[in-house]
Structures are given as C-alpha cells and as structure tokens.
Coordinates of C-alpha atoms in Angstrom, one line a residue:
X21 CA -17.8 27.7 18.5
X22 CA -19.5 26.6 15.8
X23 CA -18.2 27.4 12.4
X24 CA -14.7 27.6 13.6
X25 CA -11.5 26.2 12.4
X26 CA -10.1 23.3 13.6
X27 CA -7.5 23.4 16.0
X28 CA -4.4 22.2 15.3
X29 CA -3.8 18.5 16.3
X30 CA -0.7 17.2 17.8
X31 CA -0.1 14.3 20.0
X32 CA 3.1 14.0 22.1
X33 CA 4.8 11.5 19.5
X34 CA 4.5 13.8 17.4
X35 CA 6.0 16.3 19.1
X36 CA 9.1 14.2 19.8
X37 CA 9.7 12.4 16.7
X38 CA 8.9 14.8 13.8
X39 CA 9.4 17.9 12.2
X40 CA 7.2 21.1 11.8
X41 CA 7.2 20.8 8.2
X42 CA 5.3 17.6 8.6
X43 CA 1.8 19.1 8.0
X44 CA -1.3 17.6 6.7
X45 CA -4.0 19.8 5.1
X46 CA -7.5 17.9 5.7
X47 CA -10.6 18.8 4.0
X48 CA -14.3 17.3 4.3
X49 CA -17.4 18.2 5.9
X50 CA -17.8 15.0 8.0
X51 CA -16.6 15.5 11.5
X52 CA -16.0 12.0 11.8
X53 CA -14.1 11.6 8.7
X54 CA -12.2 14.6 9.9
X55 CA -11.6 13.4 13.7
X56 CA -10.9 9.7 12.2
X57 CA -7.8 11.4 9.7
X58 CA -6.5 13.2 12.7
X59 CA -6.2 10.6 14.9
X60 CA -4.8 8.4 12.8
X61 CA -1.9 10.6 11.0
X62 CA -1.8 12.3 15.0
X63 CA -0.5 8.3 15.4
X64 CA 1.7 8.3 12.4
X65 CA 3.3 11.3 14.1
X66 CA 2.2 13.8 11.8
X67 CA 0.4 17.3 12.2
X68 CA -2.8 18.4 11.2
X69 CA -5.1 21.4 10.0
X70 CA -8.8 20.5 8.9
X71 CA -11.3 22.5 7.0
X72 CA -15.0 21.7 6.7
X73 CA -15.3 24.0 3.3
X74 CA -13.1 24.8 0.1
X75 CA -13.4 28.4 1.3
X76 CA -11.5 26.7 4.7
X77 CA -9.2 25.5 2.7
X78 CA -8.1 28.7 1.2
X79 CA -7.7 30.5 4.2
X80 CA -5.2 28.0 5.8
X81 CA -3.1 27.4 2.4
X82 CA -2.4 31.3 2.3
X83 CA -1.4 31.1 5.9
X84 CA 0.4 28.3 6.5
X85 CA 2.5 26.1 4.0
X86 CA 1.5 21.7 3.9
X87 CA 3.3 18.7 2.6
X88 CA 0.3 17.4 2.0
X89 CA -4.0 17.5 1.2
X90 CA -6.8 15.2 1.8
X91 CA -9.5 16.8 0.2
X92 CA -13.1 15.2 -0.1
X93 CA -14.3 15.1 -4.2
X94 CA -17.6 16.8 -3.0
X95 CA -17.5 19.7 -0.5
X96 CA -20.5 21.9 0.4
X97 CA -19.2 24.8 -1.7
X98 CA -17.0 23.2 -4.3
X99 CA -14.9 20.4 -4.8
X100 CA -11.6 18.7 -4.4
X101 CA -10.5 19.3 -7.9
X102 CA -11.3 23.0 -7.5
X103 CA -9.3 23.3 -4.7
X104 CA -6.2 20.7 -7.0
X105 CA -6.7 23.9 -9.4
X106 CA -6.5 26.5 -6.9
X107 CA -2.9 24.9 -5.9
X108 CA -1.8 24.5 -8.9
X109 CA -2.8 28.3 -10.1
X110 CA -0.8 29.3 -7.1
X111 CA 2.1 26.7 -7.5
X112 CA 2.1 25.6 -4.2
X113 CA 4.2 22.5 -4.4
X114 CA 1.7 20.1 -2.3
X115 CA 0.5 16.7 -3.4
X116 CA -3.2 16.2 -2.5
X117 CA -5.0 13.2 -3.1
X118 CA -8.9 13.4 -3.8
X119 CA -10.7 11.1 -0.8
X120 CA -14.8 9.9 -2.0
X121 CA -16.9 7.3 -0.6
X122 CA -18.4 7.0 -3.8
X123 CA -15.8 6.3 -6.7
X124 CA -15.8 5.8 -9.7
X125 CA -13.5 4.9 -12.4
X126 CA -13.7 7.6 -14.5
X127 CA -13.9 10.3 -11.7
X128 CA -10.3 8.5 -10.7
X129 CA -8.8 9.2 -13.9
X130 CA -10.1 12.9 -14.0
X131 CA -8.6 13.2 -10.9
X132 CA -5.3 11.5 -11.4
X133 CA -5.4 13.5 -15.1
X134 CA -5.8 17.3 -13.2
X135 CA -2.5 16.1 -11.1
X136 CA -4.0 14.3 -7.7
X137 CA -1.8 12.1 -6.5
X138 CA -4.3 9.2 -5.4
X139 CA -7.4 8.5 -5.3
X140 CA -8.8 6.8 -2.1
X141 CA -12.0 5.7 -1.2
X142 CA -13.9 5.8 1.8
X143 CA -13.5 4.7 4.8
X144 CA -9.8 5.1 4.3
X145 CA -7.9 1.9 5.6
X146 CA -5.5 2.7 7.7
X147 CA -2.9 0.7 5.8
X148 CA -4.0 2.6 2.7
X149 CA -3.4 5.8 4.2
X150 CA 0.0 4.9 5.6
X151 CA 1.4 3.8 1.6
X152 CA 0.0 7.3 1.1
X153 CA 2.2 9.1 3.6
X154 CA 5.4 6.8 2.3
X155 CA 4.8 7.9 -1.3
X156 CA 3.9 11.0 -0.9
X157 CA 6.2 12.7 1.2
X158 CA 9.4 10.7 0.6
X159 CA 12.2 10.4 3.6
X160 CA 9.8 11.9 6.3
X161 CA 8.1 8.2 6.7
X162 CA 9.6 6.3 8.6
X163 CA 10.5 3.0 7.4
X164 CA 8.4 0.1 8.4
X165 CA 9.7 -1.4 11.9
X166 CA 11.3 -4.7 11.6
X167 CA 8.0 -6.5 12.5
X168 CA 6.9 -8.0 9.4
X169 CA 7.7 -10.7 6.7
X170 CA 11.5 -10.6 7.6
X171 CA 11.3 -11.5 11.6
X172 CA 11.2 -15.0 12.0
X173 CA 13.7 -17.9 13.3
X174 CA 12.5 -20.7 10.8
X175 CA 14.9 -22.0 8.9
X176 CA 13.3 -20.6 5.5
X177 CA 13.5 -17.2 7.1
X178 CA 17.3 -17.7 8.0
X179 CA 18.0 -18.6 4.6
X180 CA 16.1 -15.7 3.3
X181 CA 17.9 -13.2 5.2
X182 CA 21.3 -14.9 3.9
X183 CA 20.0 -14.3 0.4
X184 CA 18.9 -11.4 0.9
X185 CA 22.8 -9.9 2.3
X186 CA 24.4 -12.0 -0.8
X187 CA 21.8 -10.0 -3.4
X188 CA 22.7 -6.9 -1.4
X189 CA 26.0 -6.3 -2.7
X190 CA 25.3 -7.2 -6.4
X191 CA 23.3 -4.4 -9.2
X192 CA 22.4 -7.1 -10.7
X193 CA 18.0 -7.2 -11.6
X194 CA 16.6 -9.4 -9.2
X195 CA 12.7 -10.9 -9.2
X196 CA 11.2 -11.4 -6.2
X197 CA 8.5 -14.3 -6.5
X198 CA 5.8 -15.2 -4.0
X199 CA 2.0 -14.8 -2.8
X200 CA 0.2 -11.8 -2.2
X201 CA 1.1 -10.5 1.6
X202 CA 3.9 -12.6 2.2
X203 CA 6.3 -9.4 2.0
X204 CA 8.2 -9.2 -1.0
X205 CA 8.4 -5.6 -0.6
X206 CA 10.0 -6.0 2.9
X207 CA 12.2 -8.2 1.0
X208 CA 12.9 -5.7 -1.8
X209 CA 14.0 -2.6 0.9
X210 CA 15.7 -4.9 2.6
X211 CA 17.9 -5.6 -0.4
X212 CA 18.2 -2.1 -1.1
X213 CA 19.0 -1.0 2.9
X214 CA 21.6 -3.2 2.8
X215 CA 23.1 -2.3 -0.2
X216 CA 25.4 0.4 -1.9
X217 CA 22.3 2.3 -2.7
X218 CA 21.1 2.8 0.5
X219 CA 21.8 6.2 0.7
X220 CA 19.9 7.3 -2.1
X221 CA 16.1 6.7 -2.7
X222 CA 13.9 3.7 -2.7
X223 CA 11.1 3.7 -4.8
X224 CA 8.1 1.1 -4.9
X225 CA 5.3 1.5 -7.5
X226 CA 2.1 -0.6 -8.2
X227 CA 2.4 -1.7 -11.7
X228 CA -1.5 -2.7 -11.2
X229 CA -2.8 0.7 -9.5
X230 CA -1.5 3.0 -12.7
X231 CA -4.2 3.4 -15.5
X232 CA -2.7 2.6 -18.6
X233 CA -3.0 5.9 -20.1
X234 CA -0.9 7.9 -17.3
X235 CA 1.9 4.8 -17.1
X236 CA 4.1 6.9 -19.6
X237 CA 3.6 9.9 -17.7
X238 CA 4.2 8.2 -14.1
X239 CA 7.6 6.1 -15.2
X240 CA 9.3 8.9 -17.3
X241 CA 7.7 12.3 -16.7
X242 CA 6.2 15.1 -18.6
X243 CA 6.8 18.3 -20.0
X244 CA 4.2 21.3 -19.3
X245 CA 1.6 21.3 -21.9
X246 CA 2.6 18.2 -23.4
X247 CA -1.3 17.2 -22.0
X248 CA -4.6 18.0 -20.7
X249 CA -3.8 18.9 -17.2
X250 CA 0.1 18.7 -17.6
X251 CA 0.7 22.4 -16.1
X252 CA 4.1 22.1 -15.2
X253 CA 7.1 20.0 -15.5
X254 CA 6.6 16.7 -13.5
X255 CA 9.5 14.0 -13.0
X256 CA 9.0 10.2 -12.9
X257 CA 9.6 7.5 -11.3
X258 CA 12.8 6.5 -13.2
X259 CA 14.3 10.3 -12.4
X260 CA 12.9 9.9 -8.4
X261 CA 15.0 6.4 -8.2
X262 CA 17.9 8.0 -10.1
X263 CA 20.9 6.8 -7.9
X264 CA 18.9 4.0 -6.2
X265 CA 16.2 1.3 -6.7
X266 CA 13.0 1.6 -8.7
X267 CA 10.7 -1.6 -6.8
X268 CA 8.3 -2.5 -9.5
X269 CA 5.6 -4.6 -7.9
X270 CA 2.6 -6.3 -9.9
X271 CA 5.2 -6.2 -12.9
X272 CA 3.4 -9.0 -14.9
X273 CA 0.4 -6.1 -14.8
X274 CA 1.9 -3.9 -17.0
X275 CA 0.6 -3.6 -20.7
X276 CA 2.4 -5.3 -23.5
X277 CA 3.0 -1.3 -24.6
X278 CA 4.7 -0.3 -21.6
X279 CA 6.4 -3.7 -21.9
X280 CA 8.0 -2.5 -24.5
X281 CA 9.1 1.3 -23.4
X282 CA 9.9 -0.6 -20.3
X283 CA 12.6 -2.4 -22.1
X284 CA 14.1 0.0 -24.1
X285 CA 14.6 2.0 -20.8
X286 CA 16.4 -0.6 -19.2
X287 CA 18.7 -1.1 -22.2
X288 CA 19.6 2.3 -23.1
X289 CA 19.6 3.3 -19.4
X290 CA 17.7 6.7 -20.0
X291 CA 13.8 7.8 -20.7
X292 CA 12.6 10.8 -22.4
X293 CA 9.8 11.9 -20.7
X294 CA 6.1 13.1 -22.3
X295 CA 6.5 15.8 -24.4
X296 CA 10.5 15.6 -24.1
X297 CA 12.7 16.0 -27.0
X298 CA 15.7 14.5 -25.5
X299 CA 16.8 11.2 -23.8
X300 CA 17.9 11.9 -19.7
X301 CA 20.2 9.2 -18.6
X302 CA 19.4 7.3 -15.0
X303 CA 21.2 5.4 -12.6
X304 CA 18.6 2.8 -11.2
X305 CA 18.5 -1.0 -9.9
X306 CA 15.6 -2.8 -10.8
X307 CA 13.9 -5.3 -8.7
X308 CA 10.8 -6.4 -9.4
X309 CA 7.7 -8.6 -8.2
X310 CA 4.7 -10.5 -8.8
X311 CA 2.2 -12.9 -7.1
X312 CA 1.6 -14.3 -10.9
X313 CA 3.6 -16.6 -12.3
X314 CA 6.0 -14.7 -14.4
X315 CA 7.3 -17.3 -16.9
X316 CA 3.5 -18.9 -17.2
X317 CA 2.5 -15.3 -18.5
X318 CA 4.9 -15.6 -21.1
X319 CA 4.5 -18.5 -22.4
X320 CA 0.7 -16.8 -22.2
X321 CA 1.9 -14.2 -24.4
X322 CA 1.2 -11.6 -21.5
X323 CA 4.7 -10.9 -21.0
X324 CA 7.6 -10.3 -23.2
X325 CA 9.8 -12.5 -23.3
X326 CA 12.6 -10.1 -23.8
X327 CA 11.9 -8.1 -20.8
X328 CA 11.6 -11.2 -18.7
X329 CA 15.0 -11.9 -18.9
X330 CA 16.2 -8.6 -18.6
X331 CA 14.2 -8.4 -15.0
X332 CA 15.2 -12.3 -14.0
X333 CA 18.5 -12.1 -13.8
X334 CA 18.5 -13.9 -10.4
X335 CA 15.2 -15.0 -8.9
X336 CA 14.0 -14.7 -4.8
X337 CA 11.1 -17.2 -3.8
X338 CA 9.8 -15.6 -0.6
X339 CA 8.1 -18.2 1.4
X340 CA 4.5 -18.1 2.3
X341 CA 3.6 -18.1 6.3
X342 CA 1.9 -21.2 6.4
X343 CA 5.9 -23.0 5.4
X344 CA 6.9 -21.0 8.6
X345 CA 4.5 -21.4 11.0
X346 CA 7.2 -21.5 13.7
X347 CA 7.3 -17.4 13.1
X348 CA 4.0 -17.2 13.7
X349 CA 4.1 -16.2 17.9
X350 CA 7.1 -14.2 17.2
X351 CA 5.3 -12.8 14.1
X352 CA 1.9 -12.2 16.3
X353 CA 3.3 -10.8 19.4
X354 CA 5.7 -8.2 17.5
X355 CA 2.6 -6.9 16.1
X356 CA 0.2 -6.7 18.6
X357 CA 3.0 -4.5 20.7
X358 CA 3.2 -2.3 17.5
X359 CA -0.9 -1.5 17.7
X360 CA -0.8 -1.2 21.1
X361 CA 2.0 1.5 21.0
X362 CA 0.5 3.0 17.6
X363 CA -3.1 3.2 19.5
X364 CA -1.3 4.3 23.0
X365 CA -3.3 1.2 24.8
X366 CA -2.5 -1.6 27.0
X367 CA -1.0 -4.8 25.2
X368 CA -3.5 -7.6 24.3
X369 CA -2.3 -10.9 25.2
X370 CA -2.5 -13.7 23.0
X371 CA -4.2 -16.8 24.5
X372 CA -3.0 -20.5 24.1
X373 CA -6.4 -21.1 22.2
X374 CA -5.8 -18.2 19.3
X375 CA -2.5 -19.4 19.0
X376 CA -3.2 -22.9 18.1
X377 CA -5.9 -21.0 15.9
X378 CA -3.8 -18.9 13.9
X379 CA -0.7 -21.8 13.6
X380 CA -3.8 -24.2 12.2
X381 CA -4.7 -21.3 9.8
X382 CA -3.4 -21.8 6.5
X383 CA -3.2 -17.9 5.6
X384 CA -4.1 -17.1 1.9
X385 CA -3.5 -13.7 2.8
X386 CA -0.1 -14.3 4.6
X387 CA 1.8 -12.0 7.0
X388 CA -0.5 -9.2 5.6
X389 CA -4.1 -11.1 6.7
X390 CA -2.3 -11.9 10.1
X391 CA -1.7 -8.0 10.7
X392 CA -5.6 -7.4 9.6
X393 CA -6.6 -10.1 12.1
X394 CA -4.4 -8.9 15.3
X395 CA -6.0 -5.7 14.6
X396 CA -9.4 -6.3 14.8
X397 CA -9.1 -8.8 17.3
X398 CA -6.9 -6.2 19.5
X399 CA -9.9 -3.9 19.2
X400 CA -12.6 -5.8 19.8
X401 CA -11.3 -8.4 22.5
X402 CA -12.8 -8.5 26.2
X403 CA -10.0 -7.4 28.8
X404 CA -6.9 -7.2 26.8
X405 CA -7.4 -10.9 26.3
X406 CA -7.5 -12.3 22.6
X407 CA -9.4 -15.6 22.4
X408 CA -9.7 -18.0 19.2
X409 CA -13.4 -16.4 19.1
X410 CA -11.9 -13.4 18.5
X411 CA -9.7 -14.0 15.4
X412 CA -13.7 -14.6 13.5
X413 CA -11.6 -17.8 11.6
X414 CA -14.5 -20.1 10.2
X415 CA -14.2 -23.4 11.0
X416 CA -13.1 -24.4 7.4
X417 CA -10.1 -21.7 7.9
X418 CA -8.2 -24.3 10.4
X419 CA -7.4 -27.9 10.0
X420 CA -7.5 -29.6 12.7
X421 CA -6.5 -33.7 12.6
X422 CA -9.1 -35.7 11.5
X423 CA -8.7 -39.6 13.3
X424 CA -8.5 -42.1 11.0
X425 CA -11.5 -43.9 9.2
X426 CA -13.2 -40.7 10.3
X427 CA -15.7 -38.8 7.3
X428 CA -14.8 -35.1 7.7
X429 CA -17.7 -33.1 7.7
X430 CA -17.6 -29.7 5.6
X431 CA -19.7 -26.7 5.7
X432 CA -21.6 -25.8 2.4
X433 CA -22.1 -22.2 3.8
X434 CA -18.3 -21.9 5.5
X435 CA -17.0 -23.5 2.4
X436 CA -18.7 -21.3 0.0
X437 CA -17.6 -18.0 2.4
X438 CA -14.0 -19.1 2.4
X439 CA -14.2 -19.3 -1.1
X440 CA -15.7 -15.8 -1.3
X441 CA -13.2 -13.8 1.7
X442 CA -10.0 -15.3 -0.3
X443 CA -11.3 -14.0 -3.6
X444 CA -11.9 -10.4 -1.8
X445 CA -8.8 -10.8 0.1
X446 CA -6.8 -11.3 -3.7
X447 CA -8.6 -8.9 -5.0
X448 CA -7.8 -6.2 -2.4
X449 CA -4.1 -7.1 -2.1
X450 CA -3.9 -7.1 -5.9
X451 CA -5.1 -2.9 -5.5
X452 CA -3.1 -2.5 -2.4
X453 CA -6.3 -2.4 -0.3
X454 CA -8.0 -0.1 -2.8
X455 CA -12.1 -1.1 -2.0
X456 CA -13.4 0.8 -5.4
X457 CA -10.6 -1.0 -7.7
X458 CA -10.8 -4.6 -5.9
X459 CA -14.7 -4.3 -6.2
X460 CA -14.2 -3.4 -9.8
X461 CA -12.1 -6.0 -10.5
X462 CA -14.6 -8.3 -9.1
X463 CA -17.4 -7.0 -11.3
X464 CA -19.0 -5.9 -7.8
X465 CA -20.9 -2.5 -6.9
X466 CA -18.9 -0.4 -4.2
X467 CA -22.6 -0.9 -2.0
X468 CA -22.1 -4.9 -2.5
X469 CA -18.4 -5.0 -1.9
X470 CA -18.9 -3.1 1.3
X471 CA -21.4 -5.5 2.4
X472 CA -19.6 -8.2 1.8
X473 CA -16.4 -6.9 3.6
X474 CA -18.7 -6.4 6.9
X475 CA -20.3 -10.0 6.4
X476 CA -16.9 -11.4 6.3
X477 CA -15.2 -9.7 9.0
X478 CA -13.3 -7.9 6.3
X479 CA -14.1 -4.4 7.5

C-alpha cells in the first residue's frame, strides 16, 4: 500500500545468530537506498525498520526501542539533524549517524558537533557500513572471521603469528608498522585476543577520521554544557578502553596539540575530560599504527619525539602481500567463500588464469584491494567462473617476465591510470573508505571522484 511502513526485515541468519535487541532504525526517501541498507545489514544479521519521512521516524522510535539510526541529512519533511534533536530531547540512548550523497565538510562537523556519530556518504560501501556496525554497537559485531591478513602459511606469516603470541602476554606499547590494507588492525586484535585483556574491550580509532576540534572530546569525554551541542555527559575513548586496549591507527595523523595531551595521558595514566574538573584514572594498553614512517615524521618535526618513544616501545613490521604471495590462493579462496555465504550464492571458482593474475599483481592496496577485487569479480563473473578478465588488472598491474635483450613496451594511458587508481586507493584507505574525505584530500569534487572511481573499476 502505498504510503505504508516498511515491514520489518529479517533473514534467517538473522534469526539464528542474533538478538532482538539488534535493531537498525533506517531513514531516507530512496527506496533503493532503503532496500540496499536492508539487505545488506539483513546479511550482517541484523534487523531492520525503515521510514521514508522524519514524521516515520517518530512513529517507530515511540514504539519500538533501536541500537542504532541511519538517517538521510535531507528528508522530504525535515532532516537528519532534526530527528538527532528529537532523540536527544527524548534521551533515547541511540547513536545515529547522518548518511548524504552530497557532503560536505562543514555539514560533517555540524553533524558530528550536534552528537552524530559518523558521517557517511553515499553510496555506502559495504565495508564502510560494517566499521559502522563494530563501533557503534560494541560486543554485538562479531569479530572479523579469520580470513584476512593473519591466514597464510608463508614463512613471514608464521613468524608473524609467533610475534604476535610473544607480544600477547606483555602491557608493554607496541607500534605496528606497515602499508595501508595489509592488516595491522587484524594484527592489533589479535594481540589483544590473545592477551590478558581479552575479556575486556577493544577499541580501534582513526586518528585521521577525527576533526581536530572534537579530538579532545572523542579521546577523553565531555561534560554537559561544557559545548555547543554537548547535551549530556559523553565518555571517551580512553574511559570505553578502560580495562583493555585503545588501537590508535593513523597515529602519526594526530595534531602536534593532541600530541601533547596524548602524552601527558599516557604518563599520568588518567584524562580529565571537556568541561571536567577532575583527573579519572584508566587502565589501557596502547598499541598503535601507521602506514607513514613514524621516526621520518619526527625527524620532520610532525611528531613528538617524546611521544614516539612512549608508543615504540617494541616495534611489529607487518609484511605486505606481495612478500607473501604464497598466501595469496589460501588468502583468495577464504574470501570468496565468505561473499558467497554473506550474499547466500553459489561459490565462484577461481581459474588458473586469475590466479597467475593476482600472484603477478604487485598489490599497493594489499589484502584490503584483494577483498575489493574478489568482490567485484564474484559479482560480475559469467557462471560462477572468475577469469583474469574479470579481476579488470591493467596490463601495467602484472609483471610478467620479460626475455632478455627484449625492450618492454609500456602504456602511457595504463601507466598514467595506475598512477591515478593507487593515489585513490591511498587516499581512500587513509579515510577508511570515506569517498567525501579521500576526494577532499585529493583536492577533487565528490562529482569527479565518483567518476573516477567508476572509470577505474573502483566503484
């Protein structure tokens, strides 16, 4: 019937592995941005409620209780921020996070100011949307299956995962060095998992994603009214990890200022928050990353040297995939058996021919870009069959051997796009897949970075 609600949308995973009180409120006024969210968190074993309007969105939040909103910045009779207001005048203790396909930064900061959680721009990528779901509702996301970085029988990864149980048992600050996408992450939870903490909480945060002005807010909290839009008492980050391990990724991204505060938290073992009078002592291990090189932004002046050593206590090199391209078929097929249960289809086969494609691939993007190119290629390939053709890898991508006394013949155009998709593919890893922020950071329009995703395959 036209007009009506939506129904509520379960799936049987859901059903069998979740809770009730695993609800996701979704608000916008594009059926197929609706249908594409409920699907997708349907997959990530969630439920759903969707509203076209804000009036919608009322009448479901004074009828049923959510752990979570998705709420368009434009709706036909209001806004998202309205409806952030209308939670917060009702304390409803929900996290929403404001979803617009046309972002800017200042719009992000209102948003993030008035209490949204995120701010993500459309089309949501699915990976996106899952770091959503892990930060904002804490303990009900399952952790990420043992299908990434850490699975592997190279002989860097062995050594790795001995490291990795030795670090384990020690408190000691640990840095975790290595390229974008090659799972230091992974590498930090599994340090934590396996340690004395383990029972207690594991928190990652972007270092790069927080604007500078809310960084004080976001590490150590606030008092209500110590700010515009502070309407309550809000903990941080240091207080969420209190009793386990704060993961600070894109550390060498934080502003000399926070630098400091940084420091003096880790010496004196306590923050005051915004607005706070006293000091609150915490109980945290620190581990920390970075795809720059740490002691090169020092000697820069970018980084204090002070806090450095305080957060290098023992350093982690994590290698990149193209040193382990043995784990790249154990890597690829773990993978495509996770979409093809995630999207309930039947598994895609890899072919001899996209195998020797993806081993003579050098990866700038490491395990990360191989996930991004399993799942496009499992979409798109012809009878559950994935060719070379269907990984899209340009011809300057692989390296195959060149005889000797032979002139190797490049590609101006491939050349120049390589150039351009590793540039993008830094740029979005750097804003964990963020589209608005990586196209701001590469001085492009959102119109021109979209383009250029699609031209590149990147979409």
């Amino acid at each position: 019937m036209a007009g009506a609600l939506a129904p509520l949308s379960l799936t049987d995973e859901a059903v069998s592995g979740m809770s009730p009180r695993q609800k996701v409120l979704i608000v916008d006024d594009d059926p197929g941005v609706r249908e594409y969210l409920e699907i997708s968190l349907g997959r990530m074993q969630r439920h759903t409620r969707s509203a076209r309007t804000l009036g919608e969105a009322r009448h479901w939040l004074a009828r049923e209780s959510f752990d979570l909103c998705l709420s368009d910045l434009h709706l036909p009779d209001g806004t998202g921020l309205e409806l952030l207001e209308h939670i917060q005048r009702r304390r409803l203790r929900m996290p929403l996070a404001i979803l617009s396909a046309c972002a800017r930064q200042e719009t992000a900061v209102q948003a993030l100011k008035a209490g949204a959680i995120d701010f993500l721009s459309k089309p949501v990528a699915l990976a996106r949307l899952r770091e959503l779901l892990n930060s904002a509702l804490p303990g009900s996301t399952p952790a990420p299956p043992a299908t990434g970085p850490l699975l592997g029988d190279s002989a860097a990864m062995h050594k790795l995962r001995g490291q990795i149980g030795k670090l384990a048992q020690s408190q000691a600050s640990v840095y975790i060095s290595g390229e974008s996408g090659s799972g230091k992450e992974l590498v930090a939870r599994a340090i934590h998992d396996q340690g004395p903490r383990a029972s207690h909480a594991f928190v990652p945060v972007n270092c790069g994603a927080i604007p500078p002005e809310l960084m004080e807010s976001e590490f150590f909290g606030h008092r209500k009214g110590s700010f515009s839009g502070a309407i309550e008492d809000k903990p941080g980050l240091f207080q969420a990890a209190h009793g386990g391990t704060l993961f600070l990724d894109e550390v060498a991204d934080l502003p000399l200022a926070m630098q400091v505060k940084l420091l003096r938290a880790l010496q004196e073992k306590a923050v005051r928050c915004v607005g706070g009078q006293q000091e609150v002592q915490v109980d945290v291990r620190i581990l920390c990353a970075t795809h720059k090189a740490l002691q090169a932004e020092v000697h820069a002046g970018r980084f204090r040297q002070d806090l450095y050593y305080r957060l290098n206590v023992i350093e982690l090199p994590v290698p990149p995939l193209r040193a382990r391209k043995d784990d790249i078929e154990p890597l690829a097929t773990a993978i495509l058996e996770r979409l093809a249960q995630g999207d309930g289809q039947q598994l895609a086969r890899l072919q001899p021919s996209a195998l020797l494609a993806l081993q003579g691939y050098d990866f700038p993007g490491n395990v990360r870009e191989l996930e991004n190119l399993l799942e496009r290629a499992h979409t798109l390939c012809e009878n559950r069959r994935i060719e070379a053709r269907d990984l899209r890898l340009t011809s300057h991508s692989a390296h195959p051997a060149i005889a000797p006394g032979a002139a190797q013949v490049i590609d101006l155009e491939d050349h120049l796009q390589e150039i351009e998709r590793r540039l993008i593919l830094q740029a979005l890893e750097h804003t964990r897949w963020n589209r608005t922020a990586a196209a701001q950071r590469l001085s492009l329009s959102f119109r021109s970075m979209r383009y250029r995703l699609k031209k590149l395959g990147l979409d």
